[in-house]
XYZ file of C-alpha atoms in Angstrom:
669
model
C 12.798 21.436 18.177
C 10.302 23.975 16.161
C 10.477 27.357 17.843
C 7.163 28.691 17.292
C 3.962 27.703 19.522
C 0.717 28.581 17.700
C -1.434 27.646 20.259
C -2.159 31.388 21.603
C -3.680 31.781 17.807
C -5.226 28.467 17.838
C -7.164 28.420 20.863
C -9.542 31.522 20.288
C -10.770 29.633 17.164
C -11.759 26.181 19.122
C -15.112 28.093 20.201
C -16.010 28.859 16.521
C -15.807 25.299 15.093
C -17.378 21.684 15.680
C -15.263 18.967 17.680
C -12.629 21.220 19.073
C -11.025 18.267 20.600
C -9.968 17.224 17.551
C -7.193 19.918 18.005
C -6.292 19.753 21.512
C -2.797 17.628 22.996
C -1.820 16.235 26.066
C -3.882 12.847 25.479
C -3.027 9.877 27.538
C -0.094 7.994 26.024
C 1.181 11.092 23.959
C 4.809 11.535 23.856
C 6.890 14.741 23.321
C 10.739 14.855 22.718
C 11.190 18.627 22.749
C 14.833 18.406 23.531
C 15.634 16.092 20.190
C 17.645 17.918 17.902
C 15.842 16.161 14.713
C 11.974 16.629 14.680
C 9.655 15.016 12.449
C 5.931 15.296 11.844
C 3.495 12.302 10.642
C 0.325 13.606 9.229
C -2.561 11.659 8.389
C -4.500 13.710 5.253
C -7.882 13.154 7.113
C -9.255 14.479 10.174
C -8.175 13.260 13.488
C -11.249 10.603 14.218
C -9.903 8.699 11.071
C -5.986 9.131 11.653
C -5.553 8.933 15.676
C -7.344 5.309 14.855
C -4.586 4.489 11.667
C -2.164 1.991 13.157
C 0.419 2.654 10.448
C 0.847 6.316 11.964
C 0.956 4.646 15.489
C 3.443 2.432 14.425
C 5.757 4.985 12.407
C 5.508 7.579 15.338
C 6.725 5.243 17.923
C 9.544 3.993 15.777
C 10.665 7.278 15.277
C 10.715 8.476 18.964
C 12.211 5.242 19.902
C 15.230 6.487 17.559
C 17.867 8.304 19.830
C 18.082 12.262 18.797
C 14.775 12.290 16.742
C 11.549 13.143 18.066
C 8.021 12.544 16.135
C 4.832 14.554 16.410
C 1.469 14.084 14.758
C -0.768 16.176 12.643
C -4.042 15.704 11.054
C -5.760 17.828 8.216
C -8.408 19.872 9.841
C -12.169 19.431 9.115
C -13.248 22.146 6.389
C -14.555 24.232 9.215
C -11.338 24.374 10.905
C -9.303 24.501 7.512
C -11.259 27.537 6.280
C -10.970 29.582 9.763
C -7.362 28.978 9.639
C -7.048 30.360 6.653
C -9.416 33.460 7.045
C -7.047 33.770 10.475
C -3.890 33.108 8.640
C -2.904 29.899 11.057
C -0.722 27.462 9.656
C -1.343 23.948 9.748
C 0.139 22.797 13.278
C 1.532 19.483 15.258
C -0.828 18.302 18.132
C 1.846 17.783 20.537
C 3.406 21.130 20.353
C 1.046 23.031 18.438
C 4.115 24.123 16.196
C 3.727 25.101 12.301
C 4.252 21.739 10.202
C 6.639 23.821 8.016
C 9.150 24.268 10.635
C 10.089 20.292 11.112
C 12.831 19.167 9.401
C 10.918 16.441 7.827
C 7.220 15.832 7.368
C 5.689 12.352 6.287
C 2.142 11.943 4.812
C 0.730 8.479 4.975
C -1.034 7.697 1.404
C -3.964 5.453 3.003
C -6.388 5.394 -0.093
C -6.950 6.939 -3.617
C -9.415 9.543 -2.357
C -7.127 11.271 -0.092
C -5.290 12.695 -3.105
C -6.632 16.101 -3.006
C -6.343 16.285 0.882
C -2.412 15.849 0.461
C -2.569 19.240 -1.494
C -4.634 20.895 0.862
C -2.330 19.643 4.102
C 0.454 20.919 2.001
C -1.199 24.259 1.379
C -2.252 24.648 4.813
C 0.901 24.055 5.841
C 3.022 26.503 3.817
C 4.774 23.926 1.861
C 5.155 24.430 -1.838
C 3.116 21.732 -3.448
C 5.658 20.609 -5.822
C 9.269 19.350 -4.689
C 11.034 21.569 -7.542
C 9.159 24.682 -5.676
C 10.781 24.233 -2.250
C 13.375 26.119 -0.853
C 16.301 24.849 0.876
C 14.985 25.266 4.207
C 11.989 23.700 3.498
C 11.033 20.586 5.329
C 11.950 17.156 3.358
C 8.664 15.942 2.276
C 8.107 12.279 2.403
C 5.251 9.756 1.758
C 4.437 6.141 1.932
C 1.493 3.641 2.555
C -0.739 1.610 0.297
C -0.791 3.969 -2.531
C 2.987 4.123 -2.699
C 2.470 1.073 -4.785
C 1.542 3.283 -7.710
C 3.282 6.461 -6.683
C 2.750 8.221 -9.984
C -0.107 10.249 -9.406
C 1.659 11.817 -6.116
C 4.804 11.849 -7.673
C 5.539 15.550 -8.177
C 4.430 16.452 -4.693
C 6.977 14.155 -2.628
C 10.639 14.655 -2.321
C 10.621 10.906 -1.639
C 8.316 8.035 -1.246
C 8.906 4.873 0.799
C 7.894 1.404 -0.641
C 6.851 -0.990 1.628
C 7.083 -1.320 5.651
C 8.452 1.563 7.355
C 9.405 0.645 11.084
C 13.205 0.320 10.088
C 12.951 2.147 6.667
C 11.483 5.675 7.897
C 14.072 5.970 11.064
C 17.082 5.022 8.392
C 15.530 7.712 5.757
C 15.286 10.115 8.859
C 18.549 9.309 9.844
C 20.298 10.039 6.836
C 18.751 13.376 6.288
C 19.667 14.589 9.319
C 23.567 13.694 8.752
C 23.095 15.568 5.434
C 21.815 18.408 6.952
C 24.352 18.809 9.813
C 26.823 18.827 7.031
C 25.299 21.213 5.275
C 24.221 19.299 2.305
C 22.188 20.873 -0.261
C 18.558 19.709 -0.986
C 19.367 17.965 -4.520
C 22.067 16.156 -2.475
C 20.004 15.055 0.096
C 17.454 13.629 -2.412
C 20.150 12.244 -4.274
C 21.497 10.200 -1.466
C 18.241 9.010 -0.194
C 17.661 7.251 -3.409
C 20.543 4.909 -2.715
C 18.613 3.616 0.033
C 16.639 0.476 -0.361
C 12.743 0.776 -1.045
C 12.894 4.746 -1.308
C 11.945 6.306 -4.704
C 12.808 9.754 -5.410
C 10.432 10.826 -8.401
C 12.427 13.855 -9.189
C 15.506 11.797 -10.146
C 13.745 9.911 -13.230
C 12.302 11.285 -16.610
C 8.919 10.477 -17.218
C 8.711 8.757 -21.005
C 6.200 8.427 -23.435
C 3.704 5.832 -23.826
C 5.718 4.371 -26.893
C 9.119 4.789 -25.199
C 7.719 3.351 -22.080
C 6.214 0.138 -24.203
C 9.798 -0.102 -25.725
C 11.945 0.125 -22.254
C 9.563 -2.004 -20.243
C 9.443 1.219 -17.765
C 7.743 4.664 -17.764
C 10.294 6.180 -15.605
C 13.920 6.547 -16.781
C 16.746 7.204 -14.287
C 18.362 10.340 -14.964
C 21.439 9.196 -13.272
C 23.145 5.842 -13.355
C 23.649 5.380 -9.569
C 19.538 5.868 -9.437
C 17.652 2.388 -9.386
C 15.657 1.383 -12.246
C 13.304 -0.904 -10.044
C 12.195 0.028 -6.492
C 11.582 -2.943 -4.374
C 9.736 -2.994 -1.295
C 11.076 -2.714 2.188
C 9.848 -5.216 4.674
C 10.234 -5.583 8.544
C 12.085 -8.606 9.192
C 11.850 -8.560 12.566
C 8.108 -8.274 12.756
C 7.435 -11.734 14.020
C 9.696 -11.498 17.102
C 8.826 -7.917 17.663
C 6.104 -6.901 20.685
C 2.893 -7.111 19.573
C 1.973 -4.052 22.256
C 2.681 -0.988 20.278
C 2.507 1.903 22.965
C -0.802 4.066 21.958
C -2.454 7.189 22.410
C -5.904 7.349 24.127
C -8.095 10.232 22.901
C -10.355 12.789 24.374
C -12.921 12.423 21.619
C -14.251 9.333 20.021
C -12.578 7.857 16.838
C -13.413 5.138 14.428
C -12.276 2.002 15.749
C -11.933 3.241 19.355
C -10.266 0.163 21.027
C -6.902 -1.403 21.716
C -5.551 -2.682 18.516
C -2.916 -5.491 18.640
C -1.692 -6.746 15.390
C -1.809 -10.705 15.186
C 0.180 -11.338 12.002
C 1.052 -9.478 8.993
C 0.561 -10.511 5.352
C -2.075 -12.799 3.284
C -1.468 -15.430 0.953
C -4.812 -16.271 0.163
C -4.495 -14.683 -3.213
C -7.616 -13.145 -4.087
C -6.603 -11.551 -7.469
C -7.991 -8.055 -7.024
C -6.830 -7.653 -3.707
C -3.757 -5.047 -3.398
C -2.997 -5.838 0.311
C -2.772 -9.623 -0.173
C 0.083 -8.839 -2.744
C 2.090 -6.181 -0.746
C 2.399 -7.293 2.671
C 3.602 -11.021 1.441
C 5.145 -13.013 2.862
C 2.933 -13.974 5.923
C 4.728 -13.610 9.345
C 2.997 -14.713 12.642
C 3.317 -13.532 16.102
C 3.129 -15.956 18.979
C 0.533 -16.684 21.124
C 2.493 -15.612 24.343
C 3.455 -12.302 22.495
C -0.268 -11.619 21.640
C -1.817 -12.436 24.743
C 1.025 -10.517 27.057
C 0.228 -7.372 24.391
C -3.593 -7.805 25.551
C -3.100 -7.860 29.119
C -0.472 -4.990 28.681
C -2.544 -2.718 26.280
C -5.601 -3.142 28.525
C -4.103 -2.204 31.690
C -2.232 0.712 30.162
C -5.301 2.324 28.345
C -8.262 1.313 30.034
C -10.131 0.231 27.144
C -12.890 -2.176 27.409
C -12.589 -3.709 23.867
C -9.530 -5.216 22.214
C -9.409 -6.007 18.421
C -6.734 -8.691 17.065
C -5.886 -7.055 13.642
C -4.611 -8.408 10.529
C -5.862 -8.975 7.115
C -7.125 -12.559 7.845
C -6.827 -12.953 11.854
C -8.659 -16.242 11.646
C -5.959 -17.980 9.610
C -3.218 -17.573 12.387
C -2.388 -20.787 13.124
C -2.526 -20.366 16.960
C -6.131 -18.312 16.923
C -7.993 -20.625 19.065
C -5.403 -20.606 21.619
C -4.921 -17.071 21.547
C -8.764 -16.384 21.809
C -9.227 -18.875 24.645
C -6.384 -17.405 26.677
C -7.537 -13.680 25.882
C -10.913 -14.399 26.940
C -10.003 -15.997 30.152
C -7.491 -13.326 30.941
C -10.796 -10.885 30.342
C -13.311 -12.830 32.106
C -15.479 -10.850 34.342
C -14.238 -7.693 33.460
C -16.574 -6.565 30.668
C -13.958 -6.452 27.817
C -14.896 -7.136 24.245
C -12.756 -9.329 22.253
C -13.315 -8.748 18.608
C -11.469 -10.379 15.450
C -12.551 -7.998 12.730
C -11.031 -10.350 9.609
C -12.870 -13.442 9.341
C -12.569 -15.905 6.712
C -15.505 -18.148 5.541
C -13.797 -21.145 5.881
C -12.321 -20.892 9.039
C -15.341 -19.592 10.705
C -16.965 -22.632 12.358
C -18.573 -23.623 15.389
C -15.727 -23.307 17.822
C -14.616 -20.275 16.175
C -18.060 -18.716 16.873
C -17.682 -19.419 20.387
C -14.444 -18.240 20.870
C -15.256 -14.329 19.482
C -18.884 -14.082 20.592
C -18.467 -12.638 23.871
C -20.975 -10.885 25.736
C -21.872 -8.001 23.108
C -22.705 -9.080 19.651
C -22.880 -6.569 17.109
C -22.742 -7.297 13.487
C -20.828 -9.944 11.693
C -19.345 -9.244 8.164
C -18.485 -11.947 5.711
C -17.121 -11.289 1.917
C -17.983 -13.735 -0.402
C -17.320 -11.096 -2.851
C -18.837 -12.875 -5.685
C -22.590 -14.522 -6.268
C -21.551 -17.373 -7.975
C -18.783 -20.093 -7.566
C -17.562 -19.620 -11.301
C -16.834 -16.019 -10.569
C -15.384 -16.894 -7.117
C -12.948 -19.019 -8.740
C -12.052 -16.549 -11.340
C -11.081 -13.774 -8.538
C -9.635 -16.992 -6.552
C -11.529 -16.289 -3.231
C -11.230 -20.244 -2.719
C -14.612 -20.198 -0.715
C -17.773 -22.060 -1.568
C -21.574 -21.649 -0.527
C -21.093 -24.227 1.898
C -18.452 -22.218 3.886
C -20.718 -19.060 3.707
C -23.551 -21.166 4.957
C -21.516 -23.222 7.705
C -20.411 -19.879 8.795
C -23.952 -18.328 9.050
C -25.214 -21.607 10.912
C -22.279 -21.145 13.528
C -22.611 -17.201 14.240
C -26.247 -17.202 14.358
C -26.631 -20.359 16.666
C -24.033 -18.708 19.108
C -26.244 -15.664 19.105
C -25.687 -13.062 16.473
C -28.657 -11.706 14.909
C -27.326 -9.410 12.110
C -24.991 -10.116 9.295
C -23.217 -8.200 6.391
C -22.609 -9.860 3.292
C -19.902 -7.766 1.118
C -19.848 -8.364 -2.710
C -18.254 -6.389 -5.363
C -19.800 -5.618 -9.053
C -17.498 -5.061 -12.171
C -15.273 -7.568 -11.375
C -13.609 -9.205 -14.832
C -15.636 -11.803 -16.706
C -18.837 -10.564 -14.761
C -21.970 -11.274 -16.404
C -25.749 -10.651 -15.440
C -26.031 -14.124 -14.196
C -23.310 -13.546 -11.555
C -25.564 -10.319 -10.568
C -28.434 -12.575 -9.914
C -26.431 -14.920 -8.126
C -25.596 -12.314 -5.398
C -29.424 -11.796 -4.911
C -29.958 -15.732 -4.544
C -26.981 -16.391 -2.183
C -28.197 -13.173 0.318
C -31.584 -14.685 0.090
C -30.555 -18.323 0.867
C -27.962 -16.910 3.278
C -31.201 -14.921 5.526
C -32.877 -18.437 5.027
C -29.917 -20.204 6.884
C -29.681 -17.432 9.330
C -33.661 -17.649 10.598
C -33.286 -21.414 10.807
C -30.357 -21.003 13.051
C -32.446 -19.280 15.663
C -35.187 -20.226 17.965
C -38.511 -19.606 16.230
C -39.590 -16.548 18.828
C -36.093 -14.536 17.826
C -36.417 -15.234 14.122
C -37.943 -11.414 13.680
C -34.873 -10.259 14.745
C -32.805 -11.176 12.097
C -31.192 -8.924 9.873
C -29.332 -9.556 6.499
C -27.823 -6.807 4.265
C -26.041 -6.806 1.184
C -23.314 -4.338 0.574
C -21.769 -3.720 -3.062
C -18.622 -2.184 -3.978
C -17.480 -1.569 -7.363
C -14.516 -3.446 -8.330
C -11.358 -0.785 -8.647
C -8.195 -2.338 -10.374
C -5.284 -2.280 -8.386
C -1.480 -1.974 -9.123
C 0.983 -5.053 -7.993
C -2.488 -7.284 -8.493
C -3.163 -9.977 -11.209
C -6.159 -7.777 -12.487
C -4.201 -4.483 -12.825
C -4.559 -4.796 -16.545
C -8.368 -4.824 -16.537
C -10.732 -2.041 -16.552
C -13.374 -0.673 -14.594
C -17.024 -0.594 -15.692
C -18.151 2.625 -16.296
C -20.659 4.492 -13.730
C -23.508 3.882 -15.775
C -22.923 0.360 -16.010
C -22.729 0.021 -12.742
C -26.008 1.580 -11.793
C -27.473 -0.723 -14.153
C -26.114 -3.689 -12.881
C -26.739 -2.453 -9.125
C -30.755 -1.999 -10.279
C -30.473 -5.526 -11.643
C -29.176 -6.627 -8.140
C -32.144 -4.806 -6.321
C -34.718 -6.113 -8.684
C -33.404 -9.528 -8.308
C -33.808 -9.570 -4.500
C -37.259 -10.436 -3.539
C -36.841 -10.362 0.474
C -37.676 -7.235 1.734
C -35.525 -8.162 4.890
C -32.315 -8.359 2.683
C -31.287 -4.638 2.365
C -28.965 -3.768 -0.330
C -26.621 -0.643 -0.451
C -23.972 -0.041 -2.679
C -20.773 2.702 -3.247
C -21.074 5.621 -5.270
C -19.795 4.738 -8.443
C -18.447 8.287 -9.190
C -16.417 8.347 -6.395
C -15.097 4.488 -7.350
C -14.315 5.946 -10.887
C -12.055 9.005 -9.330
C -10.487 5.817 -7.353
C -9.566 3.790 -10.159
C -8.099 6.703 -12.204
C -5.745 7.306 -9.308
C -5.139 3.577 -8.781
C -4.077 3.311 -12.549
C -2.741 6.868 -13.550
C 0.586 8.023 -14.582
C 2.153 11.149 -13.401
C -0.618 13.045 -15.715
C -2.842 11.985 -13.111
C -0.856 14.199 -10.732
C -1.705 17.382 -12.809
C -5.517 16.441 -12.572
C -5.312 16.134 -8.914
C -3.856 19.528 -8.559
C -6.316 21.056 -11.109
C -9.166 19.578 -9.089
C -8.067 20.753 -6.028
C -7.364 24.006 -7.139
C -11.329 24.027 -8.412
C -12.462 23.056 -4.564
C -12.139 19.251 -4.518
C -10.926 18.061 -1.068
C -12.494 15.336 1.500
C -13.289 13.350 -1.458
C -13.941 10.118 0.608
C -16.567 11.940 2.311
C -20.136 11.868 0.424
C -21.139 15.383 1.577
C -17.796 16.888 0.302
C -17.196 14.864 -2.891
C -17.136 17.382 -5.628
C -17.666 15.652 -8.893
C -17.875 18.700 -11.028
C -14.381 19.944 -9.879
C -13.003 16.772 -11.270
C -14.922 16.675 -14.500
C -13.551 20.348 -15.117
C -10.285 19.515 -14.048
C -9.986 16.708 -17.186
C -11.626 18.891 -19.429
C -9.143 22.106 -18.823
C -6.192 19.750 -19.210
C -7.363 17.562 -21.969
C -7.143 14.436 -20.350
C -9.449 11.378 -20.712
C -10.029 10.020 -17.129
C -12.255 7.119 -18.722
C -9.459 5.599 -20.327
C -7.419 5.286 -17.601
C -9.953 3.777 -15.091
C -11.885 1.778 -18.006
C -9.122 0.418 -20.499
C -8.203 -3.152 -20.693
C -4.401 -4.241 -21.596
C -2.751 -7.298 -22.458
C -0.633 -8.751 -19.683
C 2.145 -7.614 -21.874
C 1.296 -3.750 -21.184
C 3.956 -2.104 -19.387
C 1.933 -0.164 -16.622
C 2.992 3.096 -15.092
C 4.343 1.525 -12.026
C 6.302 -1.212 -13.535
C 9.600 0.588 -11.599
C 7.831 -0.199 -8.164
C 7.494 -3.595 -7.179
C 5.718 -5.278 -4.333
C 8.293 -8.332 -4.440
C 5.763 -10.502 -6.089
C 7.024 -11.085 -9.657
C 5.356 -9.499 -12.789
C 5.371 -13.059 -14.184
C 3.353 -14.381 -11.379
C 0.672 -11.771 -11.806
C 0.246 -12.445 -15.470
C 0.020 -15.994 -15.000
C -2.701 -15.434 -12.132
C -4.382 -13.233 -14.680
C -4.662 -16.002 -17.186
C -5.460 -18.414 -14.717
C -8.417 -16.174 -13.744
C -9.536 -16.181 -17.512
C -9.586 -19.961 -17.196
C -11.476 -20.122 -14.051
C -8.670 -22.146 -12.240
C -7.770 -21.249 -8.649
C -4.463 -21.110 -6.978
C -4.085 -22.443 -3.465
C -2.588 -20.460 -0.199
C 0.796 -21.260 0.237
C 0.410 -21.246 3.758
C -1.731 -24.228 3.342
C -0.668 -25.590 0.609
C 2.569 -25.691 -2.119
C 4.307 -22.686 -2.718
C 2.697 -20.757 -5.453
C 6.137 -19.393 -6.804
C 4.868 -15.532 -6.526
C 8.685 -14.610 -5.937
C 8.089 -12.654 -2.383
C 10.436 -14.972 -0.627
C 13.493 -15.275 -2.543
C 13.450 -11.352 -3.800
C 13.357 -10.078 0.011
C 15.386 -13.045 1.292
C 12.641 -13.793 3.903
C 10.391 -16.575 4.767
C 7.081 -17.329 5.653
C 6.902 -17.438 9.573
C 3.989 -19.337 11.253
C 3.951 -20.627 14.672
C 2.581 -23.833 13.861
C 1.111 -25.706 10.733
C -2.291 -24.267 9.790
C -5.314 -26.467 9.208
C -6.937 -26.396 6.115
C -10.264 -26.264 7.577
C -11.334 -25.625 11.070
C -10.721 -28.842 13.282
C -8.971 -30.591 10.532
C -5.419 -31.978 11.525
C -2.607 -29.546 10.282
C -1.607 -30.684 6.716
C 2.223 -30.982 6.203
C 3.308 -29.247 3.558
C 6.223 -30.950 1.621
C 7.588 -27.763 0.420
C 8.212 -26.070 4.164
C 10.774 -27.309 6.800
C 10.072 -26.403 10.666
C 12.934 -24.328 12.171
C 13.091 -22.978 15.326
C 12.622 -18.994 15.601
C 12.413 -16.619 18.195
C 11.454 -19.764 20.924
C 8.635 -20.759 18.619
C 7.929 -23.332 16.268
C 8.156 -21.423 12.557
C 7.277 -22.674 9.394
C 9.120 -21.410 6.435
C 9.504 -21.756 2.722
C 11.783 -24.541 1.773
C 15.028 -22.802 0.920
C 15.436 -25.020 -1.990
C 12.347 -23.690 -3.509
C 13.922 -20.264 -3.977
C 16.011 -20.846 -7.023
C 13.029 -22.112 -8.901
C 10.640 -19.256 -8.176
C 12.752 -16.724 -9.732
C 14.123 -19.076 -12.682
C 13.384 -17.756 -15.945
C 11.006 -19.551 -18.008
C 10.304 -21.873 -15.313
C 6.763 -23.196 -15.913
C 4.220 -23.192 -13.197
C 4.171 -27.233 -12.817
C 7.894 -27.372 -12.393
C 8.065 -24.341 -9.846
C 5.526 -26.208 -7.577
C 6.529 -29.873 -8.008
């Protein structure tokens, strides 16, 4: 247990800053294991309001606290006013539970939630008094770990972390911490600890690799060269194999202050095989694994009783895809009837949101709905493999507005590969026709309350996706296309909002960069960049000056197009989806050919299941459309699992999916 209690120094600061509740401990449900011999601090590199709502932080803290001999505490990056005051008063970053200096913990973990958190990571380390780069850390400094979505291209963060955990952490993180604990108890040197961590599957130790030149990388097939023969050339992600059978009720802390998504969150399934070609999450969380209806309903009932929340969210990448979602919603609604509890399903697919689904998720409080057509024309939706049609959108809107909703947001992207001006104009046309359908679905006297908005993001090429070889359009071109969209929308009732292309540009550089991007991050942070995801704090000048000082061209990193044979900076990290599959999907995108979801139809031979030794786990067969009978897939078998029916990839398909030179037709046949 860290010996220093900073509370006497922190308390006087709280009267001088905004939202002092961000820095108070003893919330309902928090756990303190001050007698544990090994102490870990889990940090979210942004404010409490964002970090406390993060489900990964909650899961990992619970996993460590459930391990004998280990204690986990939370820490969050203070807001700008508090961070500046702490530096002025010489107060280091502290944990929430015991108000102990983060630097006194045995190990520290920082999640990498999104690319714009990069400078916040350095702000966090500096405020904690921990040297920014692993090479500068002393023997008694904590071992600094990372994980999360950005771990799938870890290079822009590589010099700042002792080890980076790739994949799901429920089992991985306690295993890594256990090894650190053992070796520290034996008096092992820091270098020996890091060498030992590299032997744990899914663990990337950047300091054990030499970074090759571009020419060397293209010849060798990887930018990262192991410095020792026992260091793995490729790091595959880890998965929590027991997810489907695990308890859906994750103990949670109830905060004193309002946070984003301030409600009970119950994860109903993990993974999505819809195969959108721009979507990193859809690739990195494969294969799909569902929890049972009994498990989920019990978790909702227990969670509401233990927390006192009046809203529950059934979370996943695509909750309406759950094979038992109608049963789950029916039972949860019945259990919550008359209690003023709102049940929400935040991720809703257009092609599964029909009349029955609208009625099941309607409840008494109807806010706004968000649907994501992503592209304005069917041609471009086929390119990105969205696999939804205008009829799907209009059917979902008919059902939603007939069930009582009056506000809807449509989410699109600009700058998608092969996009033309006609596709941009298609967004305006689709939004206007959607508005017409919404008005037609409500009584005449209520049509004045119908609202339709369009939210436009800039396409950011993500690692481990079929579009990872495609460049981003320039900020100037983004503004031209957004202007075209605005001029094409003729209805005043349809509002158009768009993301700042300057921040999307930084995001793209961080998404596609190699280790040179780490120098850019450090230089930008030294020039004042922090909280880049916050509009009021984004400092474009710091990033521009940093690039000039280092002599790098961030535009080339963000905007260059490559052939699918080009070796990218993250080739040594895999999401278990094979590079051949990603390249094939990019070729199919160019041809406008779609690939079906393997949880509904045939196996797409992505390689995830055989690489991980894990199967798709569904509680029942999934219907192809709401109300359709489930379609039996000949490449699946039905097997008993955890007392429920589970649908798994046929084991005989595994060797085919990973066979060298197997054509797509042969693999699916």
